[in-house]
Structures are given as C-alpha cells and as structure tokens.
Amino acid sequence: MELKVKASDESLQAVNDFIHSSLPAGCDMMVLNQIDLAVEEIFVNIAHYSGAEEADISCVFEYGGDDKGVLEVIFSDAGKPFDPLAKEDPDITLSAEERNIGGLGIFLTKKFMDSVEYEYSGGKNRLKFRKKIILP
C-alpha cells in the first residue's frame, strides 16, 4: 500500500490513518503508541526540515505465523539529503536542563522499532522502519 501526501503537519493524521489501516485489529495499545511516535517523528521532520513538497509512504504488514507479524513502513521524499540516524544519541543520563534540545524523537524511534534504516539514492531520502507485532 502506498500513500502520497503533502509534506505538512496537516497531513499527519492521514499518514497515521493509512498506517493504522494496515495493522491487525486489536493491536496492543503500547505497540500502537510506539508506532505513532515513530511515524510522527519521521513525518514531522520531513514536513519541517526536508524542503520537499510531498512525501511518499509505503506500508506493509506481513503475517509471520505463530501469532506474529511485521510492520514495515518506508518514508520517501525528494528533499535535501539528511540522515537522522547519523546524529549521536542524546545523553539521557543528563537532566532535562543539561541536555541539548531535540534528538529524543529519533532516539526513541530507534529504541521502539526493531530496525530503522536510512539511505539516499536517486535524489530521494528513504527511511524504513520495521516493528514485530504479536497478534491478539
């Protein structure tokens, strides 16, 4: 399944609805919240910083047997090249006052998803994440 949307905050709900439509009914709420956080972080970064007018999102849920499956989501945009995974993780041992602003969203995305990959090819940024899901 693929979705093409304007790269703006107003499109975030459509992106979330699109991804939710790929998930099995009864998906665990904690897992759903983790996916929502990752989707928001990645899409809002595209909307705010890439300079792209549109973003393409592809989403696949593959059943793997034994009450398990894997969600794969790929975000693609023709904005300026930027690898959010290249930035050093924030030092979460510091207090909020001591830490630099920003960076927690990608950090949490990397922690919550089973894999997160970035590539720039053919004039496009592509960020892919995968999340294993235990089915109800």
Short mmCIF file of N, CA, C and O in Angstrom, two decimals, residues 33-35 37-38 107-114 130-131:
data_model
loop_
_atom_site.label_atom_id
_atom_site.label_comp_id
_atom_site.label_asym_id
_atom_site.label_seq_id
_atom_site.Cartn_x
_atom_site.Cartn_y
_atom_site.Cartn_z
N ASN A 33 1.14 2.96 20.23
CA ASN A 33 1.71 4.25 20.65
C ASN A 33 3.16 4.40 20.21
O ASN A 33 3.58 5.49 19.81
N GLN A 34 3.93 3.32 20.27
CA GLN A 34 5.31 3.36 19.81
C GLN A 34 5.39 3.64 18.31
O GLN A 34 6.20 4.44 17.86
N ILE A 35 4.52 2.98 17.56
CA ILE A 35 4.47 3.20 16.11
C ILE A 35 4.06 4.63 15.81
O ILE A 35 4.67 5.31 14.97
N LEU A 37 4.46 7.28 17.64
CA LEU A 37 5.56 8.19 17.96
C LEU A 37 6.58 8.21 16.83
O LEU A 37 7.02 9.27 16.39
N ALA A 38 6.94 7.03 16.33
CA ALA A 38 7.91 6.94 15.25
C ALA A 38 7.40 7.63 13.98
O ALA A 38 8.12 8.39 13.34
N PHE A 107 15.87 9.12 18.71
CA PHE A 107 16.40 8.19 19.71
C PHE A 107 15.32 7.18 20.12
O PHE A 107 15.55 5.97 20.13
N LEU A 108 14.13 7.67 20.44
CA LEU A 108 13.03 6.79 20.84
C LEU A 108 12.56 5.91 19.68
O LEU A 108 12.21 4.75 19.88
N THR A 109 12.55 6.46 18.48
CA THR A 109 12.20 5.67 17.31
C THR A 109 13.14 4.48 17.18
O THR A 109 12.72 3.34 16.97
N LYS A 110 14.44 4.73 17.33
CA LYS A 110 15.43 3.64 17.23
C LYS A 110 15.24 2.63 18.36
O LYS A 110 15.46 1.44 18.15
N LYS A 111 14.84 3.09 19.54
CA LYS A 111 14.64 2.18 20.67
C LYS A 111 13.36 1.35 20.52
O LYS A 111 13.35 0.17 20.85
N PHE A 112 12.29 1.96 20.03
CA PHE A 112 10.99 1.29 19.96
C PHE A 112 10.84 0.37 18.75
O PHE A 112 10.12 -0.62 18.80
N MET A 113 11.46 0.71 17.62
CA MET A 113 11.33 -0.10 16.42
C MET A 113 12.40 -1.19 16.43
O MET A 113 13.45 -1.04 17.03
N ASP A 114 12.14 -2.28 15.73
CA ASP A 114 13.11 -3.38 15.69
C ASP A 114 14.27 -3.08 14.75
O ASP A 114 15.38 -3.57 14.96
N ARG A 130 10.94 -1.18 10.80
CA ARG A 130 10.21 -2.43 10.93
C ARG A 130 9.90 -2.66 12.41
O ARG A 130 10.73 -2.37 13.27
N LYS A 131 8.71 -3.18 12.67
CA LYS A 131 8.27 -3.45 14.04
C LYS A 131 7.58 -4.81 14.08
O LYS A 131 6.60 -5.03 13.34
#
